[in-house]
Short mmCIF file of N, CA, C and O in Angstrom, two decimals:
data_model
loop_
_atom_site.label_atom_id
_atom_site.label_comp_id
_atom_site.label_asym_id
_atom_site.label_seq_id
_atom_site.Cartn_x
_atom_site.Cartn_y
_atom_site.Cartn_z
N MET F 1 -22.28 220.33 13.89
CA MET F 1 -22.16 221.65 14.46
C MET F 1 -22.54 221.58 15.93
O MET F 1 -23.61 221.11 16.29
N GLY F 2 -21.68 222.08 16.79
CA GLY F 2 -21.90 222.02 18.22
C GLY F 2 -22.75 223.17 18.73
O GLY F 2 -23.09 224.09 18.01
N GLN F 3 -23.07 223.11 20.01
CA GLN F 3 -23.88 224.12 20.66
C GLN F 3 -23.23 225.51 20.62
O GLN F 3 -23.91 226.50 20.70
N GLN F 4 -21.91 225.56 20.52
CA GLN F 4 -21.22 226.84 20.59
C GLN F 4 -20.97 227.45 19.22
O GLN F 4 -20.20 228.40 19.10
N SER F 5 -21.61 226.98 18.16
CA SER F 5 -21.36 227.49 16.82
C SER F 5 -21.86 228.92 16.63
O SER F 5 -21.19 229.74 16.04
N LEU F 6 -23.07 229.22 17.09
CA LEU F 6 -23.62 230.57 17.02
C LEU F 6 -23.51 231.17 18.42
O LEU F 6 -24.15 230.69 19.35
N ILE F 7 -22.73 232.21 18.55
CA ILE F 7 -22.30 232.67 19.86
C ILE F 7 -23.04 233.92 20.34
O ILE F 7 -23.37 234.05 21.51
N TYR F 8 -23.29 234.85 19.43
CA TYR F 8 -23.85 236.15 19.82
C TYR F 8 -24.61 236.70 18.63
O TYR F 8 -24.20 236.53 17.48
N SER F 9 -25.71 237.37 18.91
CA SER F 9 -26.50 237.95 17.83
C SER F 9 -27.12 239.26 18.28
O SER F 9 -27.41 239.45 19.46
N PHE F 10 -27.30 240.17 17.32
CA PHE F 10 -28.03 241.40 17.62
C PHE F 10 -28.77 241.90 16.40
O PHE F 10 -28.48 241.50 15.27
N VAL F 11 -29.74 242.77 16.66
CA VAL F 11 -30.45 243.52 15.63
C VAL F 11 -30.26 244.99 15.97
O VAL F 11 -30.44 245.39 17.13
N SER F 12 -29.89 245.78 14.98
CA SER F 12 -29.71 247.20 15.23
C SER F 12 -30.48 248.04 14.21
O SER F 12 -30.79 247.57 13.12
N ARG F 13 -30.77 249.26 14.60
CA ARG F 13 -31.30 250.28 13.70
C ARG F 13 -30.16 251.28 13.58
O ARG F 13 -29.81 251.95 14.54
N GLY F 14 -29.55 251.33 12.42
CA GLY F 14 -28.33 252.13 12.29
C GLY F 14 -27.27 251.54 13.20
O GLY F 14 -27.00 250.35 13.16
N THR F 15 -26.73 252.36 14.08
CA THR F 15 -25.71 251.87 15.01
C THR F 15 -26.26 251.64 16.42
O THR F 15 -25.50 251.36 17.33
N VAL F 16 -27.58 251.71 16.58
CA VAL F 16 -28.21 251.49 17.88
C VAL F 16 -28.68 250.04 17.97
O VAL F 16 -29.56 249.62 17.21
N ILE F 17 -28.09 249.27 18.87
CA ILE F 17 -28.48 247.87 19.04
C ILE F 17 -29.79 247.81 19.81
O ILE F 17 -29.88 248.27 20.94
N LEU F 18 -30.81 247.25 19.17
CA LEU F 18 -32.16 247.19 19.75
C LEU F 18 -32.37 245.92 20.57
O LEU F 18 -33.08 245.94 21.57
N ALA F 19 -31.78 244.83 20.12
CA ALA F 19 -31.92 243.55 20.83
C ALA F 19 -30.64 242.75 20.60
O ALA F 19 -30.10 242.74 19.51
N GLU F 20 -30.17 242.10 21.66
CA GLU F 20 -28.98 241.26 21.55
C GLU F 20 -29.11 240.08 22.48
O GLU F 20 -29.86 240.13 23.46
N TYR F 21 -28.38 239.00 22.13
CA TYR F 21 -28.45 237.81 22.95
C TYR F 21 -27.15 237.02 22.86
O TYR F 21 -26.57 236.87 21.78
N THR F 22 -26.71 236.51 24.01
CA THR F 22 -25.60 235.57 24.07
C THR F 22 -25.67 234.80 25.38
O THR F 22 -26.20 235.32 26.37
N ASP F 23 -25.14 233.60 25.37
CA ASP F 23 -24.97 232.82 26.59
C ASP F 23 -23.50 232.76 26.98
O ASP F 23 -23.13 232.06 27.90
N PHE F 24 -22.65 233.47 26.24
CA PHE F 24 -21.21 233.35 26.40
C PHE F 24 -20.60 234.69 26.79
O PHE F 24 -21.21 235.74 26.62
N THR F 25 -19.38 234.64 27.32
CA THR F 25 -18.64 235.86 27.61
C THR F 25 -17.43 235.93 26.69
O THR F 25 -16.91 234.90 26.27
N GLY F 26 -17.02 237.13 26.38
CA GLY F 26 -15.87 237.33 25.51
C GLY F 26 -15.90 238.71 24.91
O GLY F 26 -16.86 239.47 25.10
N ASN F 27 -14.86 239.03 24.17
CA ASN F 27 -14.77 240.36 23.58
C ASN F 27 -15.51 240.45 22.25
O ASN F 27 -15.50 241.50 21.61
N PHE F 28 -16.19 239.39 21.84
CA PHE F 28 -16.89 239.40 20.56
C PHE F 28 -18.01 240.44 20.52
O PHE F 28 -18.31 240.98 19.47
N THR F 29 -18.60 240.77 21.68
CA THR F 29 -19.67 241.78 21.68
C THR F 29 -19.10 243.16 21.31
O THR F 29 -19.70 243.88 20.53
N SER F 30 -17.94 243.49 21.85
CA SER F 30 -17.36 244.81 21.53
C SER F 30 -16.81 244.83 20.11
O SER F 30 -16.93 245.85 19.42
N ILE F 31 -16.25 243.72 19.63
CA ILE F 31 -15.76 243.67 18.25
C ILE F 31 -16.93 243.81 17.27
O ILE F 31 -16.85 244.56 16.31
N ALA F 32 -18.02 243.09 17.54
CA ALA F 32 -19.20 243.17 16.68
C ALA F 32 -19.76 244.59 16.64
O ALA F 32 -20.14 245.09 15.58
N SER F 33 -19.77 245.25 17.78
CA SER F 33 -20.25 246.63 17.85
C SER F 33 -19.32 247.59 17.11
O SER F 33 -19.78 248.49 16.41
N GLN F 34 -18.02 247.39 17.23
CA GLN F 34 -17.05 248.22 16.51
C GLN F 34 -17.20 248.05 15.00
O GLN F 34 -17.16 249.04 14.25
N CYS F 35 -17.38 246.82 14.56
CA CYS F 35 -17.59 246.58 13.13
C CYS F 35 -18.87 247.25 12.65
O CYS F 35 -18.91 247.80 11.54
N LEU F 36 -19.91 247.22 13.47
CA LEU F 36 -21.18 247.85 13.11
C LEU F 36 -21.00 249.33 12.80
O LEU F 36 -21.61 249.85 11.87
N GLN F 37 -20.14 249.99 13.55
CA GLN F 37 -19.90 251.42 13.35
C GLN F 37 -19.29 251.71 11.97
O GLN F 37 -19.44 252.82 11.45
N LYS F 38 -18.63 250.72 11.37
CA LYS F 38 -17.91 250.92 10.11
C LYS F 38 -18.58 250.31 8.89
O LYS F 38 -18.06 250.42 7.79
N LEU F 39 -19.71 249.65 9.08
CA LEU F 39 -20.38 249.00 7.95
C LEU F 39 -20.96 250.02 6.98
O LEU F 39 -21.51 251.04 7.40
N PRO F 40 -20.89 249.72 5.69
CA PRO F 40 -21.62 250.55 4.72
C PRO F 40 -23.12 250.40 4.96
O PRO F 40 -23.57 249.37 5.47
N THR F 41 -23.88 251.39 4.61
CA THR F 41 -25.33 251.35 4.86
C THR F 41 -26.11 250.79 3.68
O THR F 41 -27.33 250.91 3.64
N THR F 42 -25.41 250.18 2.75
CA THR F 42 -26.10 249.61 1.59
C THR F 42 -26.66 248.24 1.93
O THR F 42 -26.31 247.64 2.94
N ASN F 43 -27.52 247.76 1.07
CA ASN F 43 -28.16 246.46 1.25
C ASN F 43 -27.16 245.38 0.87
O ASN F 43 -26.94 245.12 -0.30
N ASN F 44 -26.52 244.76 1.86
CA ASN F 44 -25.47 243.79 1.59
C ASN F 44 -25.27 242.80 2.71
O ASN F 44 -25.75 243.00 3.82
N LYS F 45 -24.47 241.78 2.41
CA LYS F 45 -24.04 240.81 3.41
C LYS F 45 -22.53 240.93 3.55
O LYS F 45 -21.82 241.06 2.56
N PHE F 46 -22.07 240.90 4.79
CA PHE F 46 -20.63 241.02 5.08
C PHE F 46 -20.23 239.96 6.08
O PHE F 46 -20.99 239.65 7.00
N THR F 47 -19.02 239.44 5.93
CA THR F 47 -18.45 238.52 6.91
C THR F 47 -17.01 238.93 7.16
O THR F 47 -16.25 239.15 6.21
N TYR F 48 -16.67 239.07 8.44
CA TYR F 48 -15.31 239.37 8.85
C TYR F 48 -14.81 238.23 9.72
O TYR F 48 -15.57 237.70 10.52
N ASN F 49 -13.56 237.86 9.58
CA ASN F 49 -12.96 236.81 10.41
C ASN F 49 -12.04 237.45 11.43
O ASN F 49 -11.27 238.34 11.10
N CYS F 50 -12.12 236.96 12.68
CA CYS F 50 -11.27 237.47 13.75
C CYS F 50 -11.22 236.45 14.88
O CYS F 50 -12.27 236.01 15.37
N ASP F 51 -10.02 236.08 15.30
CA ASP F 51 -9.82 235.20 16.47
C ASP F 51 -10.64 233.91 16.43
O ASP F 51 -11.24 233.51 17.43
N GLY F 52 -10.72 233.26 15.28
CA GLY F 52 -11.44 232.00 15.20
C GLY F 52 -12.94 232.13 15.10
O GLY F 52 -13.66 231.14 15.24
N HIS F 53 -13.43 233.35 14.90
CA HIS F 53 -14.86 233.60 14.79
C HIS F 53 -15.16 234.34 13.48
O HIS F 53 -14.30 235.03 12.94
N THR F 54 -16.39 234.19 13.02
CA THR F 54 -16.84 235.01 11.90
C THR F 54 -17.89 235.99 12.44
O THR F 54 -18.71 235.64 13.30
N PHE F 55 -17.82 237.20 11.96
CA PHE F 55 -18.76 238.26 12.31
C PHE F 55 -19.57 238.51 11.05
O PHE F 55 -19.07 239.06 10.08
N ASN F 56 -20.81 238.04 11.06
CA ASN F 56 -21.66 238.03 9.88
C ASN F 56 -22.74 239.09 10.02
O ASN F 56 -23.43 239.16 11.04
N TYR F 57 -22.89 239.91 8.98
CA TYR F 57 -23.84 241.01 8.99
C TYR F 57 -24.72 240.96 7.77
O TYR F 57 -24.27 240.67 6.67
N LEU F 58 -25.99 241.26 7.99
CA LEU F 58 -26.96 241.43 6.92
C LEU F 58 -27.49 242.86 7.08
O LEU F 58 -28.17 243.16 8.07
N VAL F 59 -27.14 243.73 6.14
CA VAL F 59 -27.52 245.14 6.21
C VAL F 59 -28.65 245.37 5.22
O VAL F 59 -28.51 245.11 4.03
N GLU F 60 -29.77 245.85 5.73
CA GLU F 60 -30.94 246.09 4.91
C GLU F 60 -31.11 247.58 4.65
O GLU F 60 -30.73 248.41 5.47
N GLU F 61 -31.69 247.92 3.51
CA GLU F 61 -31.89 249.32 3.15
C GLU F 61 -32.84 250.04 4.11
O GLU F 61 -32.85 251.26 4.17
N ASP F 62 -33.64 249.28 4.87
CA ASP F 62 -34.57 249.91 5.81
C ASP F 62 -33.87 250.37 7.08
O ASP F 62 -34.51 250.74 8.05
N ALA F 63 -32.53 250.34 7.07
CA ALA F 63 -31.69 250.82 8.18
C ALA F 63 -31.50 249.80 9.29
O ALA F 63 -30.87 250.09 10.28
N PHE F 64 -32.04 248.59 9.15
CA PHE F 64 -31.83 247.57 10.16
C PHE F 64 -30.66 246.68 9.76
O PHE F 64 -30.49 246.35 8.59
N THR F 65 -29.86 246.31 10.74
CA THR F 65 -28.72 245.42 10.53
C THR F 65 -28.86 244.24 11.46
O THR F 65 -29.22 244.40 12.63
N TYR F 66 -28.60 243.06 10.94
CA TYR F 66 -28.70 241.82 11.69
C TYR F 66 -27.29 241.23 11.75
O TYR F 66 -26.59 241.19 10.75
N CYS F 67 -26.88 240.79 12.93
CA CYS F 67 -25.52 240.27 13.11
C CYS F 67 -25.56 238.97 13.88
O CYS F 67 -26.35 238.80 14.81
N VAL F 68 -24.67 238.06 13.51
CA VAL F 68 -24.42 236.86 14.30
C VAL F 68 -22.92 236.59 14.28
O VAL F 68 -22.28 236.69 13.25
N VAL F 69 -22.39 236.31 15.46
CA VAL F 69 -21.00 235.90 15.60
C VAL F 69 -21.02 234.38 15.73
O VAL F 69 -21.78 233.83 16.52
N ALA F 70 -20.19 233.73 14.93
CA ALA F 70 -20.17 232.27 14.90
C ALA F 70 -18.75 231.75 14.95
O ALA F 70 -17.80 232.46 14.61
N ALA F 71 -18.61 230.51 15.36
CA ALA F 71 -17.31 229.84 15.26
C ALA F 71 -16.99 229.68 13.78
O ALA F 71 -17.90 229.43 12.97
N GLU F 72 -15.72 229.85 13.41
CA GLU F 72 -15.34 229.70 12.00
C GLU F 72 -15.76 228.34 11.45
O GLU F 72 -16.08 228.22 10.27
N SER F 73 -15.78 227.33 12.31
CA SER F 73 -16.15 225.98 11.88
C SER F 73 -17.60 225.89 11.38
O SER F 73 -17.96 224.94 10.68
N ALA F 74 -18.43 226.87 11.69
CA ALA F 74 -19.82 226.89 11.23
C ALA F 74 -19.92 227.26 9.76
O ALA F 74 -20.97 227.07 9.14
N GLY F 75 -18.83 227.80 9.19
CA GLY F 75 -18.85 228.22 7.79
C GLY F 75 -19.64 229.51 7.62
O GLY F 75 -19.85 230.26 8.57
N LYS F 76 -20.08 229.78 6.39
CA LYS F 76 -20.83 231.00 6.10
C LYS F 76 -22.32 230.75 5.88
O LYS F 76 -23.14 231.60 6.15
N GLN F 77 -22.65 229.58 5.38
CA GLN F 77 -24.04 229.31 5.02
C GLN F 77 -24.97 229.28 6.23
O GLN F 77 -26.05 229.88 6.20
N ILE F 78 -24.57 228.64 7.30
CA ILE F 78 -25.43 228.54 8.50
C ILE F 78 -25.64 229.91 9.13
O ILE F 78 -26.78 230.29 9.40
N PRO F 79 -24.59 230.72 9.36
CA PRO F 79 -24.83 232.04 9.93
C PRO F 79 -25.71 232.93 9.05
O PRO F 79 -26.59 233.63 9.55
N MET F 80 -25.52 232.88 7.73
CA MET F 80 -26.34 233.72 6.84
C MET F 80 -27.79 233.25 6.83
O MET F 80 -28.71 234.07 6.81
N ALA F 81 -28.02 231.95 6.88
CA ALA F 81 -29.39 231.43 6.96
C ALA F 81 -30.04 231.88 8.28
O ALA F 81 -31.22 232.25 8.32
N PHE F 82 -29.26 231.85 9.36
CA PHE F 82 -29.74 232.32 10.66
C PHE F 82 -30.15 233.79 10.57
O PHE F 82 -31.20 234.19 11.07
N LEU F 83 -29.31 234.61 9.93
CA LEU F 83 -29.63 236.04 9.81
C LEU F 83 -30.91 236.27 9.01
O LEU F 83 -31.71 237.14 9.36
N GLU F 84 -31.09 235.52 7.95
CA GLU F 84 -32.33 235.65 7.16
C GLU F 84 -33.55 235.30 8.01
O GLU F 84 -34.58 235.96 7.93
N ARG F 85 -33.42 234.27 8.84
CA ARG F 85 -34.52 233.86 9.72
C ARG F 85 -34.81 234.93 10.76
O ARG F 85 -35.97 235.27 11.03
N ILE F 86 -33.75 235.48 11.37
CA ILE F 86 -33.92 236.55 12.36
C ILE F 86 -34.57 237.77 11.71
O ILE F 86 -35.48 238.38 12.28
N LYS F 87 -34.13 238.11 10.51
CA LYS F 87 -34.72 239.25 9.79
C LYS F 87 -36.20 239.03 9.57
O LYS F 87 -37.02 239.92 9.84
N ASP F 88 -36.58 237.84 9.10
CA ASP F 88 -37.99 237.55 8.85
C ASP F 88 -38.81 237.62 10.14
O ASP F 88 -39.88 238.23 10.17
N ASP F 89 -38.29 237.00 11.22
CA ASP F 89 -39.00 237.02 12.50
C ASP F 89 -39.12 238.44 13.04
O ASP F 89 -40.18 238.84 13.54
N PHE F 90 -38.06 239.21 12.94
CA PHE F 90 -38.06 240.59 13.43
C PHE F 90 -39.07 241.44 12.65
O PHE F 90 -39.84 242.18 13.24
N ASN F 91 -39.06 241.30 11.33
CA ASN F 91 -39.99 242.07 10.50
C ASN F 91 -41.44 241.70 10.77
O ASN F 91 -42.31 242.57 10.79
N LYS F 92 -41.71 240.42 11.00
CA LYS F 92 -43.09 239.99 11.31
C LYS F 92 -43.56 240.60 12.62
O LYS F 92 -44.69 241.02 12.76
N LYS F 93 -42.65 240.65 13.59
CA LYS F 93 -43.03 241.12 14.92
C LYS F 93 -43.08 242.64 15.02
O LYS F 93 -43.91 243.20 15.73
N TYR F 94 -42.20 243.33 14.32
CA TYR F 94 -42.05 244.78 14.53
C TYR F 94 -42.30 245.65 13.32
O TYR F 94 -42.07 246.85 13.39
N SER F 95 -42.76 245.09 12.21
CA SER F 95 -43.01 245.94 11.05
C SER F 95 -44.10 246.96 11.38
O SER F 95 -45.05 246.65 12.07
N GLY F 96 -43.89 248.15 10.93
CA GLY F 96 -44.89 249.17 11.12
C GLY F 96 -44.76 250.01 12.37
O GLY F 96 -45.73 250.59 12.82
N GLY F 97 -43.59 250.08 12.99
CA GLY F 97 -43.50 251.07 14.03
C GLY F 97 -42.57 250.89 15.19
O GLY F 97 -41.66 251.68 15.36
N LYS F 98 -42.81 249.92 16.04
CA LYS F 98 -42.10 249.86 17.32
C LYS F 98 -40.58 249.88 17.17
O LYS F 98 -39.89 250.56 17.91
N ALA F 99 -40.04 249.16 16.21
CA ALA F 99 -38.58 249.11 16.03
C ALA F 99 -38.04 250.44 15.51
O ALA F 99 -36.87 250.76 15.72
N ASP F 100 -38.90 251.24 14.86
CA ASP F 100 -38.44 252.53 14.33
C ASP F 100 -38.18 253.55 15.42
O ASP F 100 -37.43 254.50 15.21
N THR F 101 -38.78 253.36 16.60
CA THR F 101 -38.62 254.34 17.68
C THR F 101 -38.01 253.74 18.94
O THR F 101 -37.83 254.45 19.93
N ALA F 102 -37.68 252.47 18.91
CA ALA F 102 -37.13 251.81 20.10
C ALA F 102 -35.76 252.37 20.46
O ALA F 102 -35.00 252.78 19.59
N VAL F 103 -35.46 252.38 21.75
CA VAL F 103 -34.15 252.83 22.23
C VAL F 103 -33.24 251.63 22.42
O VAL F 103 -33.68 250.47 22.41
N ALA F 104 -31.96 251.89 22.63
CA ALA F 104 -30.95 250.83 22.73
C ALA F 104 -31.36 249.74 23.72
O ALA F 104 -31.77 250.03 24.85
N ASN F 105 -31.25 248.51 23.30
CA ASN F 105 -31.52 247.31 24.08
C ASN F 105 -32.94 247.19 24.63
O ASN F 105 -33.20 246.34 25.47
N SER F 106 -33.85 247.99 24.14
CA SER F 106 -35.21 247.97 24.68
C SER F 106 -36.02 246.76 24.20
O SER F 106 -37.06 246.46 24.78
N LEU F 107 -35.55 246.07 23.18
CA LEU F 107 -36.29 244.92 22.67
C LEU F 107 -35.68 243.59 23.12
O LEU F 107 -36.09 242.53 22.65
N ASN F 108 -34.71 243.63 24.03
CA ASN F 108 -34.04 242.41 24.47
C ASN F 108 -35.02 241.38 25.01
O ASN F 108 -34.97 240.21 24.64
N LYS F 109 -35.91 241.77 25.91
CA LYS F 109 -36.83 240.81 26.52
C LYS F 109 -37.82 240.27 25.50
O LYS F 109 -38.09 239.07 25.48
N GLU F 110 -38.35 241.15 24.67
CA GLU F 110 -39.35 240.73 23.71
C GLU F 110 -38.78 239.86 22.60
O GLU F 110 -39.37 238.87 22.22
N PHE F 111 -37.63 240.26 22.06
CA PHE F 111 -37.11 239.56 20.89
C PHE F 111 -35.98 238.61 21.22
O PHE F 111 -35.79 237.64 20.51
N GLY F 112 -35.23 238.87 22.27
CA GLY F 112 -34.08 238.03 22.62
C GLY F 112 -34.50 236.66 22.98
O GLY F 112 -33.89 235.67 22.74
#
């Protein structure tokens, strides 16, 4: 797996992106955001394929959604493992308050 396998990631509360990170440019950020608007709010994992990329989402019942955009060559297991790790790290750092009231992109420096 090359350096470009995991391309973009974000954590959102509902449809508000609290933290996001990428080293790359492309339309994947807007596609990922558009998909976020249409995701069911149930506790589930979703993967969408588009333009050689997978858009992987982990939707939790606590209203937080974790996303990673990956090259299709990365498969599904690596992106989903990454999302579980991000979820665990995010919950350890922000459980009990700050993420519940944070505004859009306000956690980029802290969590990105």
